Coordinates of C-alpha atoms and ligand atoms in Angstrom, one line a residue:
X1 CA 0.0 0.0 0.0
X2 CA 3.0 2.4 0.2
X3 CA 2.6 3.4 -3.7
X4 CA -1.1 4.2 -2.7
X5 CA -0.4 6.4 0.6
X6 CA 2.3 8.4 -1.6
X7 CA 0.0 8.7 -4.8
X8 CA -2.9 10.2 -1.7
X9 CA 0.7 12.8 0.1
X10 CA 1.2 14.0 -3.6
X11 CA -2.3 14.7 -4.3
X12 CA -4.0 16.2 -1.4
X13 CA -4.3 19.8 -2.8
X14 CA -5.6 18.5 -5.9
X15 CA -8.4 16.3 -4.1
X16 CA -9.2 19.1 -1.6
X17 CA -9.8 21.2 -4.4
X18 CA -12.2 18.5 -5.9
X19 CA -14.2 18.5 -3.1
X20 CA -14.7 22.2 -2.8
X21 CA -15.9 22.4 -6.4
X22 CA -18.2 19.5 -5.5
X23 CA -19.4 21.6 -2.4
X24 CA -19.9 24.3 -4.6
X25 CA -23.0 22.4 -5.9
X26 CA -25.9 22.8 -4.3
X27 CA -27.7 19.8 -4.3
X28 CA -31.0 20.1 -2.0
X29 CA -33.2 16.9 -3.0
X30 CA -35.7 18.4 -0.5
X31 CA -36.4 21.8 -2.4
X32 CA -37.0 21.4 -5.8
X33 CA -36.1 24.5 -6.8
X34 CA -32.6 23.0 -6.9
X35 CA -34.1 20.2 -8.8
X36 CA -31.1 21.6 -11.6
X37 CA -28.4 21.3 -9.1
X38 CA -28.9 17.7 -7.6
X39 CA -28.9 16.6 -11.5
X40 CA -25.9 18.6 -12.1
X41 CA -24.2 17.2 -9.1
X42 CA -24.9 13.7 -10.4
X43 CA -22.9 14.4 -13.7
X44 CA -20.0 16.2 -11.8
X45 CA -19.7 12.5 -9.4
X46 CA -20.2 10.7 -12.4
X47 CA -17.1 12.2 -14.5
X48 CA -15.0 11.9 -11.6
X49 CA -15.6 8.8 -11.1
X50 CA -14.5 8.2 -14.6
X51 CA -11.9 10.2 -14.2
X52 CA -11.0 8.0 -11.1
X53 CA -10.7 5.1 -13.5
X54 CA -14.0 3.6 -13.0
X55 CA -15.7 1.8 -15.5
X56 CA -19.2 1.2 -16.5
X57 CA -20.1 4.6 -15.2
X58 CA -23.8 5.2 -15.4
X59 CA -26.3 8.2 -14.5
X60 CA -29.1 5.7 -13.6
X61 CA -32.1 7.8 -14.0
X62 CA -34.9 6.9 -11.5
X63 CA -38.4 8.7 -11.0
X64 CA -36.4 11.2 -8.7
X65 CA -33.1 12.0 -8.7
X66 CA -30.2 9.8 -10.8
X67 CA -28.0 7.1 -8.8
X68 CA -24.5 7.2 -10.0
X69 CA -23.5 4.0 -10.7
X70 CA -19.6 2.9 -11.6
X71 CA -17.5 -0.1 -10.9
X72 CA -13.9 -2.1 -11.0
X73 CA -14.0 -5.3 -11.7
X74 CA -10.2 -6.6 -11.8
X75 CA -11.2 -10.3 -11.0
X76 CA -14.3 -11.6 -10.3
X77 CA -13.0 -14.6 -8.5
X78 CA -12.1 -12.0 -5.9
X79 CA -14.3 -10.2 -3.3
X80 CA -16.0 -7.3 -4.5
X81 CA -17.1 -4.3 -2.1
X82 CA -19.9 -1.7 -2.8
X83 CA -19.6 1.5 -1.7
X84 CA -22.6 3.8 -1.2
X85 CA -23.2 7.0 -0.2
X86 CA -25.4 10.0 -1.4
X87 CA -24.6 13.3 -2.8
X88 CA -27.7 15.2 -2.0
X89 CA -27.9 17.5 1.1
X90 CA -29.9 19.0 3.5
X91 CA -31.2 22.2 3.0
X92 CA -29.3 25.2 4.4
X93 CA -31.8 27.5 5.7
X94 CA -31.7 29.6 8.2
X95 CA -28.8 31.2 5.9
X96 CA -28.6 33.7 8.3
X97 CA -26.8 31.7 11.0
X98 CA -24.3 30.8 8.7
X99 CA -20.5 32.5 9.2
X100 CA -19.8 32.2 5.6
X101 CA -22.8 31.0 2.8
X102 CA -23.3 27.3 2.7
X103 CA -22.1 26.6 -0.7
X104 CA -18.9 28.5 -0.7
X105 CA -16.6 26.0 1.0
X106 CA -13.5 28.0 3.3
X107 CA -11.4 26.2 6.0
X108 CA -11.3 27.6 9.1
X109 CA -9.7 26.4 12.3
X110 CA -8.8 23.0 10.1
X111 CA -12.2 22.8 9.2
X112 CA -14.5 22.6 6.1
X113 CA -17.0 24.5 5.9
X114 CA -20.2 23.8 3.8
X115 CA -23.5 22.3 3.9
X116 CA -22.7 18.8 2.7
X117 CA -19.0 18.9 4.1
X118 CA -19.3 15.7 6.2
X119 CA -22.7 14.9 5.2
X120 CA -22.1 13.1 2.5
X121 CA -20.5 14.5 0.2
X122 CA -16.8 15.0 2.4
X123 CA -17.4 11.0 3.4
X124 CA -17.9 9.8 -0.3
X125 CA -15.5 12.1 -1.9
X126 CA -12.6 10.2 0.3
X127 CA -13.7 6.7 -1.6
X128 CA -13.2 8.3 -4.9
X129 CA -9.9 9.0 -4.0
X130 CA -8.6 6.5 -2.1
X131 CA -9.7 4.3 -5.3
X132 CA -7.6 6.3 -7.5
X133 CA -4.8 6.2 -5.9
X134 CA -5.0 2.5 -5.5
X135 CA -5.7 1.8 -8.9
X136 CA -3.2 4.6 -10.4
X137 CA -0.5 3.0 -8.3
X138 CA -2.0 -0.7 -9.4
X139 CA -2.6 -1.6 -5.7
X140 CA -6.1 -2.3 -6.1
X141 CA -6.7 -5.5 -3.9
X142 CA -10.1 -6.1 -4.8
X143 CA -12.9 -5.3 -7.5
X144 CA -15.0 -2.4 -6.2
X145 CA -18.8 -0.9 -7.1
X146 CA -19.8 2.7 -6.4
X147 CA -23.9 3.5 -5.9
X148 CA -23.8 7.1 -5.1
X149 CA -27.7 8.2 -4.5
X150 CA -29.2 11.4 -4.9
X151 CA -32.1 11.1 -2.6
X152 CA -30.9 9.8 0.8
X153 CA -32.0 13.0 2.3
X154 CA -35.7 12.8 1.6
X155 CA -35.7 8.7 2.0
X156 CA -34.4 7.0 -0.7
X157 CA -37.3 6.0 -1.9
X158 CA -36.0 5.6 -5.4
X159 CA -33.2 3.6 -4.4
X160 CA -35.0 0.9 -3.1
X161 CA -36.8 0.3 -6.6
X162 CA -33.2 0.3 -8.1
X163 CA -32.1 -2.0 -5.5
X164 CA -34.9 -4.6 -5.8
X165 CA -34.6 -4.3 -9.8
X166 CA -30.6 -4.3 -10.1
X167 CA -29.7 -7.0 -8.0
X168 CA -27.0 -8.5 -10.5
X169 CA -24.8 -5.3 -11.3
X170 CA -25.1 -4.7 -7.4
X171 CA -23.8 -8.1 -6.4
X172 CA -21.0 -7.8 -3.5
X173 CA -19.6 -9.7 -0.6
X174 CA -20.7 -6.3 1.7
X175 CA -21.6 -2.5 1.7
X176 CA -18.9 -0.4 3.3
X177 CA -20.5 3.6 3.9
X178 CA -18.4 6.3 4.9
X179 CA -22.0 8.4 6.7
X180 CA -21.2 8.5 10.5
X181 CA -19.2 9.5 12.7
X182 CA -16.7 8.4 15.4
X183 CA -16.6 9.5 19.0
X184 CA -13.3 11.8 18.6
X185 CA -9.8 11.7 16.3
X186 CA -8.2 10.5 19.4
X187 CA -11.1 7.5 20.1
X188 CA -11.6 6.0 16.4
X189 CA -15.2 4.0 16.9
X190 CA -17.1 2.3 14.6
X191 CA -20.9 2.5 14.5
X192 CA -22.6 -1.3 14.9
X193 CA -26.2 -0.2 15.0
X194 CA -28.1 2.5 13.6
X195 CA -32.0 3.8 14.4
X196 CA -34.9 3.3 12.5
X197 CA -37.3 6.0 11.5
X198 CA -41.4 6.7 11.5
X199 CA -42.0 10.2 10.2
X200 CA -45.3 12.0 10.4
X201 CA -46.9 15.4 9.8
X202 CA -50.5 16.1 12.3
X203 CA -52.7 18.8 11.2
X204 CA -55.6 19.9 13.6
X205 CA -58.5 21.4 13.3
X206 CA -60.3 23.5 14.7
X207 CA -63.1 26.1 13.6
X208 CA -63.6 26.5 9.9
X209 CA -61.7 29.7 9.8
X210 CA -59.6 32.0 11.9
X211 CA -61.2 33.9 14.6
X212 CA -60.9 37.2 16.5
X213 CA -59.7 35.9 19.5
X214 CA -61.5 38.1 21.9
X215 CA -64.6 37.7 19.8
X216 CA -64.4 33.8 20.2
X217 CA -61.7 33.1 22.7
X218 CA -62.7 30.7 25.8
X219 CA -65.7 29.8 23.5
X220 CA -64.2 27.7 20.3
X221 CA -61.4 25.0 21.2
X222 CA -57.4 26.6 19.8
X223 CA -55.9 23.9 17.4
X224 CA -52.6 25.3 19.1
X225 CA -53.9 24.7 22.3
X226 CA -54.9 21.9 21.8
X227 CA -51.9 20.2 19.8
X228 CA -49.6 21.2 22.4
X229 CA -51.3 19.7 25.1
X230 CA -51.4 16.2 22.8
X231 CA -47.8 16.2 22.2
X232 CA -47.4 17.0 26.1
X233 CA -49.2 13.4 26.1
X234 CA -46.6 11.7 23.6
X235 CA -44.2 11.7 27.1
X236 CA -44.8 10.1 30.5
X237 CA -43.4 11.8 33.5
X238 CA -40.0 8.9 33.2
X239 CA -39.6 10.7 29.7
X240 CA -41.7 7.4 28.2
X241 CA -43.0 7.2 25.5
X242 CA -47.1 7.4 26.4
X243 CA -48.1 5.7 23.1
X244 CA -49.6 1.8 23.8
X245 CA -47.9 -1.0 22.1
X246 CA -44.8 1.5 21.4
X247 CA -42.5 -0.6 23.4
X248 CA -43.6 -4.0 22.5
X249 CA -41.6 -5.2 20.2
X250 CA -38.2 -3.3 21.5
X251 CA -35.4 -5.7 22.3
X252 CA -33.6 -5.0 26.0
X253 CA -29.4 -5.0 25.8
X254 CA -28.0 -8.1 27.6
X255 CA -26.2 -6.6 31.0
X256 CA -22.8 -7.8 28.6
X257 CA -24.0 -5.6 25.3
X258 CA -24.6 -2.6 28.1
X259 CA -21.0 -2.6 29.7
X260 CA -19.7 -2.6 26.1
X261 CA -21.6 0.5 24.9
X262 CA -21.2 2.1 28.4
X263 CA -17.4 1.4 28.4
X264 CA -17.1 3.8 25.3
X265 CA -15.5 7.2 26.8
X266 CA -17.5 10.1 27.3
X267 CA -17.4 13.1 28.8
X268 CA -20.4 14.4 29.9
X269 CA -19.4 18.0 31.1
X270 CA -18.0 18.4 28.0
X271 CA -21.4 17.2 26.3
X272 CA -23.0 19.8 28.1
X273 CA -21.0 22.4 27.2
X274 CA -20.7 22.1 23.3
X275 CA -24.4 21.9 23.2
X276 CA -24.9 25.0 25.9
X277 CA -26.9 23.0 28.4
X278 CA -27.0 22.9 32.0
X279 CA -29.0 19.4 32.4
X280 CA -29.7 16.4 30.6
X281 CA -32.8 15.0 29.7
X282 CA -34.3 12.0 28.4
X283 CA -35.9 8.4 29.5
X284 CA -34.9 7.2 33.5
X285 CA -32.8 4.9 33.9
X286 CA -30.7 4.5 30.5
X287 CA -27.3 6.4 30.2
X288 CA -26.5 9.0 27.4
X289 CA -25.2 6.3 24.9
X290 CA -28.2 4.0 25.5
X291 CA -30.4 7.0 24.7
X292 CA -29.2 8.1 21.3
X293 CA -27.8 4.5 20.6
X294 CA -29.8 1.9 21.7
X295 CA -34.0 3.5 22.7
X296 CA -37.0 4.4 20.6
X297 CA -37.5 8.4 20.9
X298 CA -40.2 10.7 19.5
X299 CA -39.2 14.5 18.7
X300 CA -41.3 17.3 17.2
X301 CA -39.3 18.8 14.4
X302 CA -41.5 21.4 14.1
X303 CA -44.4 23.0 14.6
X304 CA -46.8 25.8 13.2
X305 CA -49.7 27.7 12.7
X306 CA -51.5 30.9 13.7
X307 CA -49.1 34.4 13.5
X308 CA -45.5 34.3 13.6
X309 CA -45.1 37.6 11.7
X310 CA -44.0 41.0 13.1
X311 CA -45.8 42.8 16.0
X312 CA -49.1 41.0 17.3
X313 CA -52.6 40.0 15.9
X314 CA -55.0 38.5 18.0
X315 CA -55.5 35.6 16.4
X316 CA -57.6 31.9 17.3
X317 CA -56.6 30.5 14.6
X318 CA -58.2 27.4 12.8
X319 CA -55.3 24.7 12.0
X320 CA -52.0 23.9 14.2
X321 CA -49.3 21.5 12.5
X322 CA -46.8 19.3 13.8
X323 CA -43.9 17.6 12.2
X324 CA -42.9 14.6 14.2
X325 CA -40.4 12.1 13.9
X326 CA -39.9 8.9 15.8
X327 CA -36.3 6.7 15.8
X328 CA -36.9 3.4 16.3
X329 CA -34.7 0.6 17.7
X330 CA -34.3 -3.4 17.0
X331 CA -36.8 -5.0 16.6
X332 CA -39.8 -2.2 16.1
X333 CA -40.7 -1.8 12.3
X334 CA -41.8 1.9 11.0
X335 CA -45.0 0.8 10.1
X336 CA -46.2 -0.6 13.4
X337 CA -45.0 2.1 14.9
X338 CA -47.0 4.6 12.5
X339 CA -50.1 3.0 13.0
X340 CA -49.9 2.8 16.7
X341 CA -48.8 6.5 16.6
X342 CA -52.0 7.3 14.5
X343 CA -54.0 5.3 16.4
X344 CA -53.0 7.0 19.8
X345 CA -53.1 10.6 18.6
X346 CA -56.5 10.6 17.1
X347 CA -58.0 8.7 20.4
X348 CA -56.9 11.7 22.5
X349 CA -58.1 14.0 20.5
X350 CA -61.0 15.8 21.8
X351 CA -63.9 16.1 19.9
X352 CA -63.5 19.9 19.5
X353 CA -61.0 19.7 16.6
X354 CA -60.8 16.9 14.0
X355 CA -57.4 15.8 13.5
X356 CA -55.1 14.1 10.6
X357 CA -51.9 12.3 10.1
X358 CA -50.3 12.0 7.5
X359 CA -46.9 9.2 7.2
X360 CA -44.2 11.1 5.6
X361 CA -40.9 8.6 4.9
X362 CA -39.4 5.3 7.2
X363 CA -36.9 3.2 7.7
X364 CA -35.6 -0.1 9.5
X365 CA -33.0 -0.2 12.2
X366 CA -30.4 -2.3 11.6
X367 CA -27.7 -3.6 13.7
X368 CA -24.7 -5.0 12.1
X369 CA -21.6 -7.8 13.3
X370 CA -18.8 -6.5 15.2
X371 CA -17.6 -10.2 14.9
X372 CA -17.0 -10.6 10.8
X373 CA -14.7 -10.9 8.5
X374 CA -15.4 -7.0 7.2
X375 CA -15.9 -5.5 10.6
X376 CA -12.5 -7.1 11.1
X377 CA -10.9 -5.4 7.7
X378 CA -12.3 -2.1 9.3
X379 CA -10.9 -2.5 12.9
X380 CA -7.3 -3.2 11.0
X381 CA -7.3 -0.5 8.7
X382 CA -8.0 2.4 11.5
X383 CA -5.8 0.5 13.8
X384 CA -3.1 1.4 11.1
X385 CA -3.8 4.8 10.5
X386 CA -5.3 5.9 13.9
X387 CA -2.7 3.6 15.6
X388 CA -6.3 2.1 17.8
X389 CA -8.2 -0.5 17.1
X390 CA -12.3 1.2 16.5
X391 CA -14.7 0.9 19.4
X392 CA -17.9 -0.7 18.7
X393 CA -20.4 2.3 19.4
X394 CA -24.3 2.7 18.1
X395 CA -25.3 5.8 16.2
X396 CA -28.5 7.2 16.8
X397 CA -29.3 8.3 13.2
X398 CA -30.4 6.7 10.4
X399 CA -29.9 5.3 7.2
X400 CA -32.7 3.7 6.5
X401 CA -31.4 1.9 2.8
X402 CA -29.0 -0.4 5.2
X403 CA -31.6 -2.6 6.3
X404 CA -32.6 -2.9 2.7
X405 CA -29.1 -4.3 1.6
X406 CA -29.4 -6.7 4.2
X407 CA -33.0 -7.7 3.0
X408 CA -32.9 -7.8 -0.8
X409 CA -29.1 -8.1 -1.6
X410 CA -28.0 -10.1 1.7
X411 CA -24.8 -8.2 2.0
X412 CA -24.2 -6.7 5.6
X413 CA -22.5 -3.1 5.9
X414 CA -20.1 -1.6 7.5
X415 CA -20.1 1.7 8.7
X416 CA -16.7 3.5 8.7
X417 CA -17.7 6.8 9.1
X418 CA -14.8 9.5 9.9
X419 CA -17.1 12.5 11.0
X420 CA -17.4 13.5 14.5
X421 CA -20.3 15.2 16.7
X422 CA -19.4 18.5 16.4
X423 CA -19.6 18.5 12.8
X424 CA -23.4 19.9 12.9
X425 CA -24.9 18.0 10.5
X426 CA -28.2 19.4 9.1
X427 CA -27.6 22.7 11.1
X428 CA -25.8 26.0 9.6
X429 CA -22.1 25.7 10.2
X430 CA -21.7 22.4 9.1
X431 CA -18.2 21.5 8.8
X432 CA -15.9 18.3 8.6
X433 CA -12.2 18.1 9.8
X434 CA -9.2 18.5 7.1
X435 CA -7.8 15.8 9.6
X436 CA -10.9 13.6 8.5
X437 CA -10.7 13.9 5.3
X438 CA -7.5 13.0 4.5
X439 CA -7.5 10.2 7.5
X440 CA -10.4 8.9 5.4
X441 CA -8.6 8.7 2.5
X442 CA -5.7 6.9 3.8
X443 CA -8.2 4.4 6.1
X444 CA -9.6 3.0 3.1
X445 CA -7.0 1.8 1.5
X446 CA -5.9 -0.4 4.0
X447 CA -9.5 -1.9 4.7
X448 CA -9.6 -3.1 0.6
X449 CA -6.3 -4.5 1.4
X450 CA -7.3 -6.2 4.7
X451 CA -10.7 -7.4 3.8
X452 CA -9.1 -8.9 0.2
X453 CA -6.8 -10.7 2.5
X454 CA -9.1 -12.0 5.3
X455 CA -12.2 -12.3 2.7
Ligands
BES1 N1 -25.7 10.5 7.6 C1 -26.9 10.7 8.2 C2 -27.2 9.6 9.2 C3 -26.3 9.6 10.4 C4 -25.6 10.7 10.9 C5 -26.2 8.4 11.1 C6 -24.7 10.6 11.9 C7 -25.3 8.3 12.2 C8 -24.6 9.4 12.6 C9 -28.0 10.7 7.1 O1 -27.7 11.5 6.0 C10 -29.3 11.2 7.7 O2 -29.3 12.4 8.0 N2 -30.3 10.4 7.8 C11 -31.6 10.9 8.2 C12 -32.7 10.0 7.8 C13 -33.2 10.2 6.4 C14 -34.3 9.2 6.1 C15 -33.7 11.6 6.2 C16 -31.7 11.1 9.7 O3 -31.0 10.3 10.4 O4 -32.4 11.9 10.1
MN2 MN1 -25.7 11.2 5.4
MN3 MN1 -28.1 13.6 6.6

């Protein structure tokens, strides 16, 4: 691999500079005024792939937004890996927040800045380039397949079709994703376990139009009112969840599987402090990790209705909305949990207001082997660059298309992720380390070259 780690020292201007042209793009899948952009982006990952020295590179159109498709087959009597990742975005509003705009990358403090930085498009990038460098310095130990989505942001609804209906070009020994992070650059960590997702958007009812709220206040039941005091019901006073059935199917952690996470350092004054709190909170009983790792949650993401303009209007107004999203945990399935949701908010609803829900996108969790062969590959390759072997952790987001690998291509993932917390994904700011990036670059590498040997 020494050819390959001096091709990466040679070219690490070059490749940062690729990245901030592909940061330049921006690629919203949730907006579609930038419907332009996200199909740009797709060609711009597609010719460097090429460029890369992939073949077979494809922009597989779908009903949304193209996959980029492009593989390296060498030998097929040896193992083949596919990577994935996705090179939509999140939307960058509030722009205000942000220190410098969103789509005009600048390092700061050894840090990228841009929406996109380290979700995904800072984690993929490193794949591209770590494959060109092994295959310009012919180290390439294995044959290699890239599915790079457009749509991962909004659900990936697309990609499942593609997955279901491409089985033979996607055939692999495994899925290896560069979409997480690690616990710090000091404490490399591997995430064995992500969350599964139920999404939903509640509108309520009230009167048939907005009222003066003198006129008909104490009178006429306030959708606001109202809503707020069911999603005070959502929570029991433990910080439960309040909805029947929601726990049913939840697997508990052996005492043996709880030590392990537990044993993971943290820091919890430090916690604190990043995020400006004084307290904690969350469900009794279950530590910090076993809350964003390993337990169901439910979260409002947002919520609306009445006047949020300037100055005051006295307004009782006739519809409140909610935005509410649910991660679920091993072994709840997202449309259980939707039903039961539904079921639960519209029996509490008084029958002053009508209500309605309505499922937005889902996903499976998924928990994946610290015990095999690629988890091994993994562990090797950042104990060779981080000098530490990876600590099996849990992440608490999701990626909802990993538990469709598992189900329609049988191929297991791993999750090498080299973001941390502090990168703020989804919020303004975001940013991924320089360190990262180039760690990245050099990681991978050396897990093609231990997973061809151990495979
Ligand atoms: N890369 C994230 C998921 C993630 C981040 C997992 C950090 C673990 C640690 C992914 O792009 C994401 O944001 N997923 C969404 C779900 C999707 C269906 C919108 C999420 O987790 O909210
Ligand atoms: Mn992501
Ligand atoms: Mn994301």
């Amino acid at each position: 691999m020494q050819k390959t780690q001096d091709f990466i020292q040679s070219n690490r201007e070059r490749f940062m500079a690729e990245l901030f042209d592909l940061l330049r793009i921006p690629s919203i899948s949730a907006d579609p005024a930038f419907s332009a952009d996200v199909h740009s982006c797709a060609a711009f990952v597609a010719e460097r792939l090429k460029e890369a020295g992939a073949d077979a590179v494809e922009i597989c159109p779908t009903a949304g937004y193209p996959i980029v498709y492009g593989e390296k087959i060498i030998d097929p009597a040896l193992p083949t890996v596919l990577v994935y990742g996705h090179y939509d975005v999140q939307p960058a509003v509030p722009l205000e927040l942000w220190t410098t705009p969103p789509f005009e990358p600048e390092i700061r403090n050894e840090r990228i800045y841009a929406r996109g930085s380290a979700d995904d498009k800072g984690q993929f990038y490193m794949h591209l380039k770590a494959f060109e460098a092994m295959w310009a310095s012919g180290e390439l130990p294995c044959n290699v397949k890239f599915m790079i989505e457009g749509e991962e942001e909004v659900g990936s609804n697309n990609l499942s079709t593609f997955v279901k209906n491409e089985k033979q070009r996607l055939a692999a020994d495994m899925v290896l994703i560069s979409d997480t992070s690690m616990l710090g650059n000091d404490t490399p960590s591997i995430d064995v376990g992500l969350r599964g997702l139920s999404y939903v958007e509640v509108e309520v009812t009230g009167p048939n139009r907005d009222l003066h709220s003198g006129v008909y206040g104490g009178a006429v039941a306030n959708p606001i009112n109202i809503l707020s005091r069911m999603i005070a019901q959502m929570h029991d006073d433990q910080g439960r969840i309040a909805i029947p059935g929601f726990y049913a199917d939840v697997v508990a952690l052996s005492e043996a599987d709880r030590k392990a996470l537990n044993s993971a350092p943290f820091d919890v004054e430090e916690y604190k402090k990043d995020l400006g709190i004084e307290a904690l909170h969350g469900e009794e009983g279950f530590s910090t990790f076993e809350r964003t790792g390993t337990r169901p949650t439910l979260d409002v993401n947002g919520i609306w209705g009445g006047y949020t303009g300037e100055g005051a209007k006295t307004v009782l107004p006739s519809k409140a909305y909610a935005k509410i999203s649910m991660r679920l945990v091993p072994n709840q399935r997202s449309e259980t949990i939707t039903q039961l949701f539904s079921d639960y908010f519209k029996s509490i609803a008084p029958p002053s207001v009508q209500v309605e829900v309505r499922p937005h996108h889902g996903g499976e969790p998924v928990v994946t082997p610290s015990d095999s062969p690629e988890f091994k590959a993994a562990s090797l390759a950042m104990k060779a660059t981080f000098g530490k072997e990876p600590i099996p952790t849990r992440g608490g987001g999701s990626i909802p298309i990993v538990a469709l690998f598992e189900k329609e291509l049988g191929l297991k993932s791993v999750l090498m992720g080299f973001g941390l917390d502090i990168d703020a994904l989804h919020s303004p700011n975001e940013s991924y380390g320089v360190f990262n990036f180039y760690k990245g670059i050099e990681t991978i590498p050396w897990f093609f070259h231990h997973y061809a040997q151990i495979k």
